[in-house]
Every structure is written in C-alpha cells, then in structure tokens.
Amino acid sequence: MSYLQPSEFVTKLVDQGESKVYMSERDTILRAFMAGATLALAVIFAVSAAVNTGNFLIGALIFPVGFSMLYLMGYDLLTGVFTIVPIAWLDKRPGVTFPRMMKCWGLVGLGNLAGSLFIAFFGFLYFTNGFNAPVNEIGQKMMAVGESRTSMYSDAGFWGWIHLFMRGMFCNWMVSMGVVGASISTTVPGKVIGMWMPIIVFFYLGFEHSVVNMFLFPIGLMMGADFTLGDYLIWNEIPTVLGNIA
C-alpha cells in the first residue's frame, strides 16, 4: 500500500496545519459544516446497524466510514485541527500565531456544530416518521446514550468530570492516530486502513468525541431525553472538548 515512514510525511502534516490557518473564513466554515454533517450521518449509520443486529461491534466496525469520507473529501473536524494546527504553530511557521490558531479552532467548531444540528433535526424527522409516530428503537437508543453519558458522570461528581476528561483525551489520541495514519500511505486503500483502525477503537470503547456529541446530545434533547442543555454542556461537552485538546 506504498507505506511511508513518519520521517517522510511529517512535513506534509505541518503543511496541512499551516494551510488550515490561511484558509478563508467561508471555506473553513463550509468544510467544517460538511464534516459535522458527515460524521453525524455516520453515527446514525453505526447506531442503526448496532440496534438492528444487536451487536455493537458491528456499529463500531462501520462507523469509521464517516471519518474516512470526510478526510478524503478535505473536510475539517475540530478534533483534527486540534492535532495538526498546533504542529504548525510549534514549528513556528510564518503567520501561524496563537490567536490565529484559536480563530481556526473556533470557526471549525462553529461549522461542526451547525452541520451536526442540521443532521440532528433530520434525524428527529427520520426517527419519528415526520413527527407522526413515536420515536423508533434507534432514536430511543440515542436518547438512552445521552441520558447515560450525563448521569453517570454527574453522579460521580468531581471524579466523574475527571473520568470524562480522560475519555475525551484518549478519544483524540485515537483520532490523532487516524489523522497521522491517513498519511502513512500514498494510496486511497492504504489511507483508509490507516484511519479505520484507531477510529474503531475509540468508538467501541465509548471514548468521548466532541463533534459526535454535538449531534448525539442535541438530537436526544429534541426527542425528549431526560437531561437538560446544562447537563449536556457541564457534564459532557465542555470537559470532552478540553480532553480532546489535551
């Protein structure tokens, strides 16, 4: 699969990080919107497969299709720019300053959120047959995930917050390996394999991904899950983002 040594592609990763900072605001938001929407659809795909087969491993095995598609199309996830933009900043690339890095993160996060919310609304329609039926089994599973992934952390108090932070940290460890893994080959099959392996690990182990959660929790709220917006932000999204940065 035309394997490359890390020393052969590290400069390309730095170049990618630099290019994200210089991208126009419009292009940054559009690419991030598409990334959030693509990943949200992959979550629906994976959860549907897991519910319909009764085997969560099946869902984990197919979830990376979303990550692979958005990477190959050049879309941007917040977790991805958390990885590659700091590399360019640490390499002291001209113009890659801390404020510009923060701006890039903010724009990508905004675009990811907008794309995730768009698919969340579609999912609400999809799981209720256009608001004409009770939430189906797949939607109920998503509601249950949102409820459990706030209550189990809040019930544990301070250590629950630390647990959540660490699950976010390990998630982006795997995502970062996926980003780097896409660079170890010059062929599409090789890139996909390099991305697929670590993404399976994070999804199956239930690590916390900030962009995935931008979809899962809002759709749960739309469908009437038993947690609040405050629960989601304090007992999931904020510590997850911090863990993804770490």
Coordinates of N, CA and C in Angstrom, one line a residue:
M1 N 0.8 -1.2 0.0 CA 0.0 0.0 0.0 C 0.8 1.3 0.0
S2 N 2.1 1.1 -0.5 CA 3.0 2.3 -0.6 C 3.2 3.0 0.8
Y3 N 3.7 2.2 1.7 CA 3.9 2.6 3.1 C 5.0 3.7 3.2
L4 N 4.8 4.7 4.0 CA 5.7 5.8 4.2 C 6.2 5.8 5.6
Q5 N 7.5 6.1 5.9 CA 8.0 6.2 7.2 C 7.5 7.6 7.7
P6 N 7.4 7.7 9.1 CA 7.0 9.0 9.6 C 7.9 10.2 9.2
S7 N 9.1 9.9 9.1 CA 10.1 11.0 8.6 C 9.8 11.5 7.2
E8 N 9.1 10.7 6.5 CA 8.8 11.0 5.1 C 7.5 11.9 4.9
F9 N 6.6 11.8 5.9 CA 5.4 12.6 5.8 C 5.2 13.7 6.9
V10 N 6.1 13.8 7.8 CA 5.8 14.7 8.9 C 5.7 16.2 8.4
T11 N 6.6 16.5 7.4 CA 6.5 17.9 6.8 C 5.2 18.1 6.2
K12 N 4.6 17.1 5.6 CA 3.2 17.3 5.0 C 2.2 17.6 6.0
L13 N 2.3 17.0 7.2 CA 1.4 17.2 8.3 C 1.5 18.7 8.7
V14 N 2.7 19.2 8.9 CA 2.9 20.5 9.2 C 2.4 21.5 8.2
D15 N 2.6 21.1 6.9 CA 2.0 22.0 5.8 C 0.5 22.0 5.9
Q16 N -0.1 20.9 6.2 CA -1.6 20.8 6.4 C -2.1 21.7 7.5
G17 N -1.4 21.7 8.6 CA -1.7 22.5 9.7 C -1.6 24.0 9.4
E18 N -0.6 24.4 8.6 CA -0.4 25.8 8.2 C -1.5 26.2 7.3
S19 N -1.9 25.3 6.3 CA -2.9 25.6 5.4 C -4.3 25.9 6.0
K20 N -4.6 25.2 7.1 CA -5.9 25.4 7.8 C -6.0 26.9 8.4
V21 N -4.9 27.4 8.8 CA -4.9 28.8 9.4 C -5.1 29.8 8.3
Y22 N -4.6 29.6 7.1 CA -4.7 30.5 6.0 C -5.9 30.4 5.2
M23 N -6.7 29.4 5.4 CA -8.0 29.2 4.7 C -9.0 30.3 5.0
S24 N -9.8 30.7 4.0 CA -10.7 31.8 4.3 C -11.8 31.3 5.3
E25 N -12.4 32.3 5.9 CA -13.5 32.0 6.9 C -14.6 31.2 6.3
R26 N -15.0 31.6 5.1 CA -16.1 30.9 4.4 C -15.8 29.5 4.1
D27 N -14.6 29.2 3.6 CA -14.2 27.8 3.3 C -14.1 27.0 4.5
T28 N -13.5 27.6 5.6 CA -13.3 26.9 6.8 C -14.7 26.5 7.4
I29 N -15.7 27.4 7.4 CA -17.0 27.0 8.0 C -17.7 26.0 7.1
L30 N -17.6 26.2 5.8 CA -18.3 25.2 4.9 C -17.7 23.8 5.0
R31 N -16.4 23.7 5.1 CA -15.8 22.4 5.2 C -16.1 21.8 6.6
A32 N -16.1 22.6 7.6 CA -16.5 22.1 8.9 C -17.9 21.7 9.0
F33 N -18.8 22.5 8.3 CA -20.2 22.1 8.3 C -20.4 20.7 7.7
M34 N -19.7 20.5 6.6 CA -19.8 19.2 5.9 C -19.2 18.1 6.7
A35 N -18.2 18.4 7.5 CA -17.6 17.4 8.3 C -18.5 17.0 9.4
G36 N -19.1 18.0 10.1 CA -20.1 17.7 11.2 C -21.3 16.9 10.7
A37 N -21.8 17.3 9.5 CA -22.9 16.6 8.9 C -22.6 15.1 8.6
T38 N -21.4 14.9 7.9 CA -21.0 13.6 7.5 C -20.8 12.7 8.7
L39 N -20.1 13.2 9.8 CA -19.9 12.4 11.0 C -21.2 12.0 11.6
A40 N -22.2 13.0 11.7 CA -23.5 12.7 12.3 C -24.2 11.6 11.5
L41 N -24.2 11.6 10.2 CA -24.8 10.6 9.4 C -24.1 9.2 9.7
A42 N -22.8 9.3 9.9 CA -22.1 8.0 10.2 C -22.5 7.5 11.6
V43 N -22.8 8.4 12.5 CA -23.3 7.9 13.8 C -24.7 7.2 13.6
I44 N -25.6 7.8 12.9 CA -26.9 7.2 12.6 C -26.7 5.8 12.0
F45 N -25.8 5.8 11.0 CA -25.5 4.5 10.3 C -25.0 3.5 11.3
A46 N -24.1 3.8 12.2 CA -23.5 2.9 13.1 C -24.5 2.4 14.1
V47 N -25.2 3.4 14.7 CA -26.2 3.0 15.8 C -27.3 2.2 15.2
S48 N -27.7 2.5 13.9 CA -28.8 1.7 13.3 C -28.3 0.3 13.1
A49 N -27.0 0.1 12.7 CA -26.5 -1.2 12.5 C -26.4 -2.0 13.8
A50 N -26.0 -1.3 14.8 CA -25.9 -1.9 16.2 C -27.2 -2.3 16.7
V51 N -28.2 -1.5 16.6 CA -29.6 -1.8 17.1 C -30.2 -3.0 16.2
N52 N -30.1 -2.9 14.9 CA -30.7 -3.9 14.1 C -30.1 -5.2 14.1
T53 N -28.8 -5.3 14.4 CA -28.1 -6.6 14.6 C -28.0 -7.1 16.0
G54 N -28.2 -6.1 16.9 CA -28.0 -6.5 18.3 C -26.5 -6.7 18.7
N55 N -25.6 -6.2 17.9 CA -24.2 -6.3 18.1 C -23.5 -5.0 18.0
F56 N -23.1 -4.4 19.1 CA -22.5 -3.0 19.0 C -21.2 -3.0 18.2
L57 N -20.5 -4.2 18.2 CA -19.2 -4.3 17.5 C -19.4 -4.0 16.0
I58 N -20.6 -4.4 15.4 CA -20.9 -4.2 14.0 C -20.9 -2.6 13.8
G59 N -21.6 -1.9 14.7 CA -21.6 -0.5 14.6 C -20.2 0.2 14.6
A60 N -19.4 -0.3 15.5 CA -18.0 0.2 15.6 C -17.2 -0.1 14.4
L61 N -17.4 -1.2 13.8 CA -16.6 -1.6 12.6 C -17.0 -0.7 11.4
I62 N -18.2 -0.3 11.3 CA -18.6 0.5 10.1 C -18.6 2.0 10.4
F63 N -18.5 2.5 11.6 CA -18.5 3.9 11.9 C -17.4 4.6 11.2
P64 N -16.2 4.1 11.1 CA -15.1 4.8 10.5 C -15.3 5.2 9.0
V65 N -16.4 4.7 8.4 CA -16.6 5.1 7.0 C -16.9 6.6 7.0
G66 N -17.5 7.2 8.0 CA -17.7 8.6 8.1 C -16.4 9.4 8.2
F67 N -15.6 9.0 9.0 CA -14.3 9.7 9.2 C -13.5 9.6 7.9
S68 N -13.5 8.4 7.3 CA -12.7 8.2 6.0 C -13.2 9.1 4.9
M69 N -14.6 9.2 4.8 CA -15.2 10.0 3.7 C -14.8 11.5 3.9
L70 N -15.0 12.0 5.2 CA -14.8 13.4 5.4 C -13.3 13.8 5.2
Y71 N -12.4 12.9 5.6 CA -11.0 13.1 5.4 C -10.6 13.2 3.9
L72 N -11.1 12.2 3.2 CA -10.8 12.1 1.8 C -11.4 13.3 1.0
M73 N -12.5 13.8 1.4 CA -13.1 15.0 0.8 C -12.5 16.3 1.2
G74 N -11.6 16.3 2.2 CA -10.9 17.5 2.6 C -11.7 18.3 3.6
Y75 N -12.7 17.7 4.3 CA -13.5 18.4 5.3 C -12.7 18.5 6.6
D76 N -13.1 19.3 7.5 CA -12.3 19.6 8.8 C -13.2 19.3 10.0
L77 N -12.6 18.4 10.9 CA -13.2 18.2 12.2 C -12.4 19.0 13.2
L78 N -13.1 19.4 14.3 CA -12.5 20.1 15.4 C -11.3 19.3 16.0
T79 N -11.6 18.0 16.1 CA -10.6 17.1 16.7 C -9.3 17.0 15.8
G80 N -9.6 17.2 14.5 CA -8.5 17.1 13.5 C -7.6 18.3 13.6
V81 N -8.2 19.5 13.7 CA -7.4 20.8 13.7 C -6.8 20.9 15.1
F82 N -7.4 20.3 16.2 CA -6.7 20.2 17.5 C -5.3 19.5 17.3
T83 N -5.2 18.7 16.3 CA -4.0 17.9 16.2 C -3.0 18.6 15.3
I84 N -3.4 19.0 14.1 CA -2.4 19.4 13.1 C -2.1 20.9 13.1
V85 N -3.0 21.8 13.6 CA -2.7 23.2 13.6 C -1.6 23.5 14.7
P86 N -1.7 22.9 15.9 CA -0.6 23.1 16.8 C 0.8 22.7 16.4
I87 N 0.8 21.7 15.5 CA 2.1 21.2 15.0 C 2.7 22.3 14.2
A88 N 1.9 23.0 13.3 CA 2.5 24.1 12.5 C 2.9 25.3 13.4
W89 N 2.1 25.5 14.5 CA 2.4 26.6 15.5 C 3.7 26.3 16.2
L90 N 3.9 25.1 16.6 CA 5.1 24.7 17.3 C 6.3 24.7 16.4
D91 N 6.0 24.5 15.1 CA 7.1 24.6 14.1 C 7.5 26.0 13.7
K92 N 6.7 26.9 14.3 CA 6.9 28.4 14.1 C 6.8 28.8 12.6
R93 N 5.8 28.2 12.0 CA 5.5 28.6 10.6 C 5.1 30.0 10.6
P94 N 5.5 30.8 9.6 CA 5.2 32.2 9.5 C 3.7 32.4 9.5
G95 N 3.2 33.3 10.3 CA 1.8 33.7 10.3 C 0.9 32.7 11.1
V96 N 1.4 31.6 11.6 CA 0.7 30.7 12.4 C 0.9 31.1 13.9
T97 N 0.1 32.0 14.3 CA 0.1 32.6 15.6 C -0.9 31.9 16.5
F98 N -0.7 32.1 17.8 CA -1.7 31.5 18.8 C -3.1 32.1 18.5
P99 N -3.3 33.4 18.4 CA -4.6 33.9 18.1 C -5.3 33.4 16.8
R100 N -4.5 33.2 15.8 CA -5.0 32.6 14.5 C -5.4 31.2 14.7
M101 N -4.6 30.5 15.5 CA -4.9 29.1 15.8 C -6.3 29.0 16.5
M102 N -6.5 29.9 17.5 CA -7.7 29.9 18.3 C -8.9 30.2 17.3
K103 N -8.7 31.2 16.4 CA -9.7 31.5 15.5 C -10.1 30.4 14.6
C104 N -9.1 29.6 14.1 CA -9.3 28.4 13.3 C -10.1 27.4 14.1
W105 N -9.7 27.2 15.3 CA -10.5 26.2 16.1 C -11.9 26.7 16.3
G106 N -12.1 28.0 16.5 CA -13.5 28.5 16.8 C -14.4 28.3 15.5
L107 N -13.8 28.7 14.4 CA -14.6 28.6 13.1 C -14.9 27.1 12.8
V108 N -14.0 26.2 13.0 CA -14.2 24.8 12.7 C -15.3 24.3 13.7
G109 N -15.1 24.6 14.9 CA -16.1 24.2 15.9 C -17.5 24.7 15.6
L110 N -17.6 26.0 15.2 CA -18.9 26.5 14.8 C -19.5 25.8 13.6
G111 N -18.7 25.5 12.6 CA -19.2 24.8 11.4 C -19.6 23.4 11.7
N112 N -18.8 22.7 12.6 CA -19.1 21.3 13.0 C -20.4 21.3 13.7
L113 N -20.7 22.3 14.6 CA -21.9 22.3 15.4 C -23.1 22.6 14.4
A114 N -23.0 23.5 13.5 CA -24.1 23.7 12.6 C -24.4 22.5 11.7
G115 N -23.4 21.8 11.2 CA -23.6 20.6 10.5 C -24.3 19.5 11.3
S116 N -23.8 19.3 12.6 CA -24.4 18.3 13.5 C -25.8 18.6 13.8
L117 N -26.1 19.9 14.1 CA -27.5 20.3 14.4 C -28.4 20.1 13.2
F118 N -27.9 20.3 12.0 CA -28.7 20.1 10.8 C -29.1 18.6 10.7
I119 N -28.2 17.7 10.9 CA -28.5 16.3 10.8 C -29.3 15.8 12.0
A120 N -29.1 16.5 13.1 CA -29.9 16.2 14.3 C -31.4 16.4 14.0
F121 N -31.7 17.6 13.4 CA -33.1 17.9 13.0 C -33.6 16.8 12.0
F122 N -32.8 16.5 11.0 CA -33.2 15.5 10.1 C -33.4 14.1 10.8
G123 N -32.6 13.8 11.7 CA -32.7 12.6 12.5 C -34.0 12.5 13.3
F124 N -34.4 13.6 13.8 CA -35.6 13.7 14.6 C -36.8 13.4 13.7
L125 N -36.8 14.0 12.5 CA -37.8 13.7 11.5 C -37.8 12.2 11.1
Y126 N -36.6 11.7 10.9 CA -36.4 10.3 10.4 C -36.9 9.3 11.4
F127 N -36.6 9.5 12.7 CA -36.9 8.6 13.8 C -38.4 8.7 14.2
T128 N -39.1 9.7 13.8 CA -40.5 9.9 14.1 C -41.4 9.9 12.9
N129 N -40.9 9.5 11.8 CA -41.7 9.5 10.5 C -42.3 10.8 10.3
G130 N -41.5 11.9 10.3 CA -42.0 13.2 10.1 C -42.9 13.7 11.2
F131 N -42.6 13.4 12.5 CA -43.3 13.8 13.7 C -44.7 13.1 13.8
N132 N -44.9 12.1 13.0 CA -46.2 11.4 13.0 C -46.2 10.1 13.8
A133 N -45.1 9.8 14.4 CA -45.1 8.5 15.2 C -44.1 8.6 16.4
P134 N -44.3 7.7 17.3 CA -43.3 7.8 18.5 C -41.9 7.5 18.0
V135 N -41.0 8.0 18.8 CA -39.5 7.8 18.4 C -39.3 6.3 18.3
N136 N -38.6 5.9 17.2 CA -38.4 4.5 17.0 C -37.3 3.9 17.8
E137 N -37.0 2.7 17.7 CA -36.0 2.0 18.5 C -34.6 2.6 18.4
I138 N -34.2 3.0 17.2 CA -32.9 3.6 17.0 C -32.8 5.0 17.7
G139 N -33.9 5.8 17.6 CA -33.9 7.1 18.3 C -33.9 6.9 19.8
Q140 N -34.6 5.9 20.3 CA -34.6 5.6 21.7 C -33.2 5.3 22.2
K141 N -32.5 4.5 21.4 CA -31.1 4.2 21.8 C -30.3 5.4 21.9
M142 N -30.4 6.4 21.0 CA -29.7 7.6 21.0 C -30.1 8.4 22.3
M143 N -31.4 8.5 22.6 CA -31.8 9.1 23.8 C -31.2 8.5 25.0
A144 N -31.1 7.2 25.1 CA -30.5 6.5 26.2 C -29.0 6.8 26.4
V145 N -28.3 6.9 25.2 CA -26.9 7.2 25.3 C -26.7 8.6 25.9
G146 N -27.5 9.6 25.5 CA -27.4 11.0 26.0 C -27.7 11.0 27.5
E147 N -28.7 10.2 27.9 CA -29.1 10.2 29.3 C -28.0 9.6 30.2
S148 N -27.4 8.4 29.7 CA -26.4 7.7 30.5 C -25.1 8.5 30.5
R149 N -24.8 9.2 29.4 CA -23.5 9.9 29.4 C -23.5 11.3 30.0
T150 N -24.6 11.6 30.6 CA -24.6 12.8 31.5 C -24.7 12.3 33.0
S151 N -25.7 11.4 33.2 CA -25.9 11.0 34.6 C -24.8 10.2 35.2
M152 N -24.1 9.4 34.4 CA -23.1 8.6 35.1 C -21.9 9.4 35.5
Y153 N -21.7 10.5 34.8 CA -20.6 11.4 35.2 C -21.0 12.3 36.3
S154 N -22.2 12.9 36.2 CA -22.7 13.8 37.3 C -22.8 13.0 38.6
D155 N -23.3 11.8 38.6 CA -23.4 11.0 39.8 C -22.1 10.8 40.5
A156 N -21.0 10.8 39.7 CA -19.7 10.5 40.3 C -19.0 11.8 40.7
G157 N -19.6 13.0 40.5 CA -19.1 14.3 40.9 C -17.8 14.6 40.3
F158 N -16.8 15.1 41.1 CA -15.5 15.5 40.6 C -14.8 14.4 39.8
W159 N -14.8 13.2 40.3 CA -14.1 12.1 39.6 C -14.8 11.7 38.3
G160 N -16.1 12.0 38.3 CA -16.8 11.8 37.0 C -16.4 12.7 36.0
W161 N -16.1 14.0 36.4 CA -15.6 15.0 35.4 C -14.2 14.6 35.0
I162 N -13.4 14.1 35.9 CA -12.0 13.7 35.5 C -12.1 12.5 34.6
H163 N -13.0 11.6 34.9 CA -13.2 10.4 34.0 C -13.6 10.8 32.6
L164 N -14.5 11.8 32.5 CA -15.0 12.3 31.2 C -13.8 13.0 30.5
F165 N -13.1 13.8 31.2 CA -11.9 14.5 30.6 C -11.0 13.4 30.0
M166 N -10.7 12.4 30.7 CA -9.7 11.4 30.2 C -10.3 10.6 29.1
R167 N -11.6 10.3 29.0 CA -12.2 9.7 27.9 C -12.1 10.5 26.7
G168 N -12.2 11.9 26.9 CA -12.0 12.8 25.7 C -10.6 12.8 25.3
M169 N -9.7 12.7 26.2 CA -8.2 12.7 25.9 C -7.9 11.5 25.1
F170 N -8.3 10.3 25.6 CA -8.0 9.1 24.8 C -8.7 9.0 23.5
C171 N -9.8 9.7 23.4 CA -10.5 9.7 22.1 C -9.7 10.4 21.1
N172 N -9.2 11.6 21.4 CA -8.4 12.3 20.4 C -7.0 11.8 20.2
W173 N -6.5 10.9 21.2 CA -5.3 10.2 20.9 C -5.6 9.2 19.7
M174 N -6.7 8.6 19.7 CA -7.1 7.7 18.6 C -7.3 8.4 17.3
V175 N -8.0 9.6 17.4 CA -8.3 10.4 16.3 C -7.0 10.9 15.7
S176 N -6.1 11.3 16.5 CA -4.8 11.8 16.0 C -4.1 10.7 15.3
M177 N -4.2 9.5 15.8 CA -3.5 8.4 15.1 C -4.2 8.2 13.8
G178 N -5.5 8.4 13.7 CA -6.2 8.3 12.4 C -5.7 9.3 11.4
V179 N -5.6 10.6 11.9 CA -5.1 11.7 11.0 C -3.7 11.3 10.5
V180 N -2.8 10.9 11.4 CA -1.5 10.5 11.0 C -1.5 9.3 10.1
G181 N -2.4 8.3 10.5 CA -2.5 7.1 9.7 C -2.9 7.3 8.3
A182 N -3.6 8.4 8.0 CA -4.0 8.7 6.6 C -2.8 9.2 5.8
S183 N -1.7 9.5 6.5 CA -0.5 10.0 5.8 C 0.5 8.9 5.6
I184 N 0.3 7.7 6.1 CA 1.3 6.7 6.0 C 1.3 6.0 4.7
S185 N 0.3 6.3 3.8 CA 0.3 5.7 2.5 C 0.0 6.7 1.4
T186 N 0.3 6.4 0.2 CA 0.1 7.3 -0.9 C -1.1 6.8 -1.7
T187 N -1.8 5.7 -1.3 CA -2.9 5.1 -2.0 C -4.2 5.3 -1.1
V188 N -5.4 5.4 -1.8 CA -6.6 5.5 -1.0 C -6.9 4.3 -0.1
P189 N -6.7 3.1 -0.6 CA -7.0 2.0 0.3 C -6.0 2.0 1.5
G190 N -4.8 2.4 1.3 CA -3.8 2.5 2.4 C -4.2 3.5 3.4
K191 N -4.7 4.7 2.9 CA -5.1 5.8 3.8 C -6.3 5.3 4.6
V192 N -7.3 4.7 4.0 CA -8.5 4.3 4.7 C -8.2 3.3 5.8
I193 N -7.3 2.3 5.5 CA -6.9 1.3 6.5 C -6.2 2.0 7.7
G194 N -5.3 3.0 7.4 CA -4.6 3.7 8.4 C -5.6 4.5 9.3
M195 N -6.7 5.0 8.7 CA -7.7 5.7 9.5 C -8.6 4.8 10.3
W196 N -9.0 3.7 9.7 CA -10.0 2.8 10.2 C -9.7 2.2 11.5
M197 N -8.5 1.8 11.7 CA -8.1 1.0 12.9 C -8.3 1.8 14.2
P198 N -7.7 3.0 14.4 CA -7.9 3.7 15.6 C -9.3 4.2 15.9
I199 N -10.0 4.5 14.8 CA -11.4 5.0 15.0 C -12.3 3.9 15.5
I200 N -12.1 2.7 15.1 CA -12.8 1.6 15.6 C -12.6 1.5 17.1
V201 N -11.4 1.7 17.6 CA -11.1 1.6 19.0 C -11.8 2.6 19.8
F202 N -11.8 3.9 19.3 CA -12.4 4.9 20.1 C -13.9 4.7 20.2
F203 N -14.5 4.3 19.1 CA -16.0 4.2 19.1 C -16.4 3.0 19.9
Y204 N -15.8 1.9 19.8 CA -16.2 0.7 20.5 C -16.0 0.9 22.0
L205 N -14.9 1.5 22.4 CA -14.6 1.7 23.8 C -15.4 2.9 24.5
G206 N -16.2 3.6 23.6 CA -17.0 4.7 24.1 C -16.3 5.9 24.6
F207 N -15.1 6.2 24.0 CA -14.4 7.4 24.3 C -15.3 8.6 23.8
E208 N -15.0 9.8 24.4 CA -15.9 10.9 24.1 C -15.3 11.9 23.0
H209 N -16.1 12.0 22.0 CA -15.7 12.9 20.8 C -16.6 14.1 20.8
S210 N -16.0 15.3 20.8 CA -16.8 16.5 20.9 C -17.7 16.7 19.8
V211 N -17.3 16.3 18.6 CA -18.2 16.6 17.4 C -19.3 15.5 17.3
V212 N -19.0 14.3 17.6 CA -20.0 13.2 17.7 C -21.1 13.7 18.7
N213 N -20.6 14.2 19.9 CA -21.5 14.6 20.9 C -22.4 15.9 20.6
M214 N -21.9 16.7 19.6 CA -22.6 17.8 19.1 C -23.9 17.3 18.4
F215 N -23.9 16.1 18.0 CA -25.0 15.5 17.3 C -25.9 14.7 18.3
L216 N -25.2 13.8 19.0 CA -25.9 12.8 19.9 C -26.8 13.5 20.9
F217 N -26.2 14.5 21.6 CA -27.0 15.1 22.7 C -28.1 16.1 22.2
P218 N -27.8 16.9 21.2 CA -28.9 17.7 20.7 C -30.1 16.9 20.2
I219 N -29.8 15.8 19.5 CA -30.9 15.0 19.0 C -31.7 14.4 20.1
G220 N -30.9 14.0 21.2 CA -31.6 13.4 22.3 C -32.5 14.5 23.0
L221 N -32.1 15.7 23.1 CA -32.9 16.8 23.6 C -34.1 17.0 22.8
M222 N -34.0 17.0 21.4 CA -35.1 17.2 20.5 C -36.2 16.1 20.7
M223 N -35.7 14.9 21.0 CA -36.6 13.8 21.1 C -37.2 13.6 22.5
G224 N -36.8 14.5 23.4 CA -37.3 14.4 24.8 C -36.6 13.6 25.8
A225 N -35.3 13.4 25.6 CA -34.5 12.6 26.5 C -34.4 13.3 27.9
D226 N -34.2 12.5 28.9 CA -34.2 13.0 30.3 C -32.9 13.6 30.8
F227 N -32.5 14.7 30.2 CA -31.4 15.5 30.6 C -31.6 16.9 30.0
T228 N -30.9 17.9 30.6 CA -31.0 19.3 30.2 C -29.9 19.8 29.3
L229 N -30.0 20.9 28.7 CA -28.9 21.5 28.0 C -27.7 21.8 28.9
G230 N -28.0 22.2 30.1 CA -26.9 22.4 31.1 C -26.2 21.2 31.4
D231 N -27.0 20.1 31.6 CA -26.3 18.8 31.9 C -25.4 18.4 30.8
Y232 N -25.8 18.6 29.5 CA -25.0 18.3 28.4 C -23.7 19.1 28.3
L233 N -23.8 20.4 28.6 CA -22.7 21.2 28.5 C -21.7 21.0 29.6
I234 N -22.2 20.9 30.9 CA -21.3 20.8 32.0 C -20.8 19.4 32.2
W235 N -21.7 18.4 32.0 CA -21.3 17.0 32.2 C -21.0 16.2 31.0
N236 N -20.7 16.9 29.9 CA -20.2 16.2 28.7 C -19.4 17.1 27.8
E237 N -20.0 18.1 27.1 CA -19.4 18.8 26.0 C -18.1 19.5 26.5
I238 N -18.2 20.3 27.5 CA -17.1 21.2 27.9 C -15.9 20.3 28.3
P239 N -16.0 19.4 29.3 CA -14.8 18.5 29.6 C -14.4 17.7 28.4
T240 N -15.3 17.3 27.5 CA -14.9 16.5 26.4 C -14.0 17.3 25.5
V241 N -14.4 18.6 25.2 CA -13.6 19.5 24.4 C -12.2 19.6 25.0
L242 N -12.2 19.9 26.3 CA -10.9 20.1 27.0 C -10.0 18.8 26.9
G243 N -10.7 17.6 27.0 CA -9.9 16.4 26.9 C -9.5 16.2 25.5
N244 N -10.3 16.5 24.5 CA -9.9 16.4 23.1 C -8.7 17.2 22.8
I245 N -8.5 18.4 23.4 CA -7.4 19.3 23.2 C -6.1 18.7 23.8
A246 N -6.3 18.1 25.0 CA -5.1 17.6 25.8 C -4.3 16.6 25.0

